[in-house]
CSV table of C-alpha atoms in Angstrom, one decimal:
chain,number,residue,atom,x,y,z
A,1,MET,CA,83.7,100.3,168.5
A,2,ARG,CA,86.2,100.2,166.0
A,3,LYS,CA,84.6,97.7,163.6
A,4,LYS,CA,81.6,99.9,163.4
A,5,ARG,CA,83.8,102.9,162.6
A,6,LEU,CA,85.3,100.8,159.7
A,7,LEU,CA,81.9,99.9,158.5
A,8,ALA,CA,80.3,103.3,158.5
A,9,TRP,CA,83.4,104.8,156.6
A,10,THR,CA,83.4,102.0,154.0
A,11,ALA,CA,79.5,102.7,153.6
A,12,MET,CA,80.3,106.1,153.3
A,13,TYR,CA,82.8,106.0,150.8
A,14,ALA,CA,81.1,103.6,148.8
A,15,ALA,CA,78.2,105.7,148.4
A,16,ILE,CA,80.4,108.6,147.7
A,17,GLY,CA,82.0,106.8,144.9
A,18,ILE,CA,78.5,105.4,143.6
A,19,LEU,CA,77.7,109.2,143.2
A,20,VAL,CA,80.7,110.2,141.6
A,21,ALA,CA,80.3,107.5,139.0
A,22,MET,CA,76.8,108.6,138.5
A,23,TRP,CA,77.7,112.3,138.3
A,24,MET,CA,80.7,111.5,135.6
A,25,TYR,CA,78.9,108.9,133.4
A,26,PRO,CA,77.0,111.6,131.3
A,27,ILE,CA,80.3,114.0,131.0
A,28,VAL,CA,82.4,110.9,129.8
A,29,VAL,CA,79.7,109.7,127.5
A,30,ALA,CA,79.5,112.9,125.9
A,31,ILE,CA,83.0,113.4,125.4
A,32,VAL,CA,83.3,109.9,124.1
A,33,LYS,CA,80.6,110.8,121.7
A,34,SER,CA,81.9,114.1,120.5
A,35,PHE,CA,85.1,112.3,119.0
A,36,ASP,CA,82.7,110.0,117.3
A,37,VAL,CA,81.7,112.6,114.5
A,38,GLY,CA,84.8,114.3,113.1
A,39,GLY,CA,87.1,113.2,115.8
A,40,TRP,CA,89.7,115.7,117.0
A,41,GLY,CA,89.4,118.0,113.9
A,42,ASN,CA,86.1,119.4,115.2
A,43,TYR,CA,87.8,120.7,118.1
A,44,SER,CA,91.1,121.8,116.1
A,45,ALA,CA,88.5,123.4,113.9
A,46,VAL,CA,86.7,125.6,116.7
A,47,LEU,CA,89.8,126.2,118.8
A,48,ASN,CA,91.7,127.5,115.5
A,49,HIS,CA,88.8,129.4,114.0
A,50,ASP,CA,89.6,133.0,112.7
A,51,ASN,CA,86.4,134.8,113.8
A,52,PHE,CA,86.3,133.2,117.6
A,53,ASP,CA,88.5,134.4,120.5
A,54,TYR,CA,88.5,131.3,122.5
A,55,TRP,CA,90.5,133.3,125.5
A,56,ALA,CA,88.0,136.2,125.3
A,57,ALA,CA,85.3,133.6,125.6
A,58,ILE,CA,87.0,131.8,128.5
A,59,GLY,CA,87.6,135.1,130.3
A,60,ASN,CA,84.0,136.2,129.7
A,61,SER,CA,82.9,133.1,131.4
A,62,PHE,CA,84.8,133.5,134.5
A,63,LEU,CA,84.0,137.1,134.6
A,64,LEU,CA,80.1,135.9,134.6
A,65,ALA,CA,80.5,133.0,136.8
A,66,GLY,CA,82.7,134.8,139.4
A,67,GLY,CA,80.4,138.4,139.3
A,68,ARG,CA,77.3,136.8,140.3
A,69,ARG,CA,75.8,138.0,143.5
A,70,SER,CA,73.1,135.8,145.3
A,71,SER,CA,69.9,137.6,145.8
A,72,SER,CA,69.9,137.2,149.6
């Protein structure tokens, strides 16, 4: 009985690990590729741009994400 439970937990965590790796792969590739052209300078230029209020954009994103209601 104990061996079955250990095998089930091992299989479950292996499946979760595979799913997490599949989910994270495109995100990691996108971040790595974003540094290929221009490196950190692109991020620095956007975050330090005079006409872009980064914190207002973050606040708006949280407001929109948190303010949504379900239709049901």
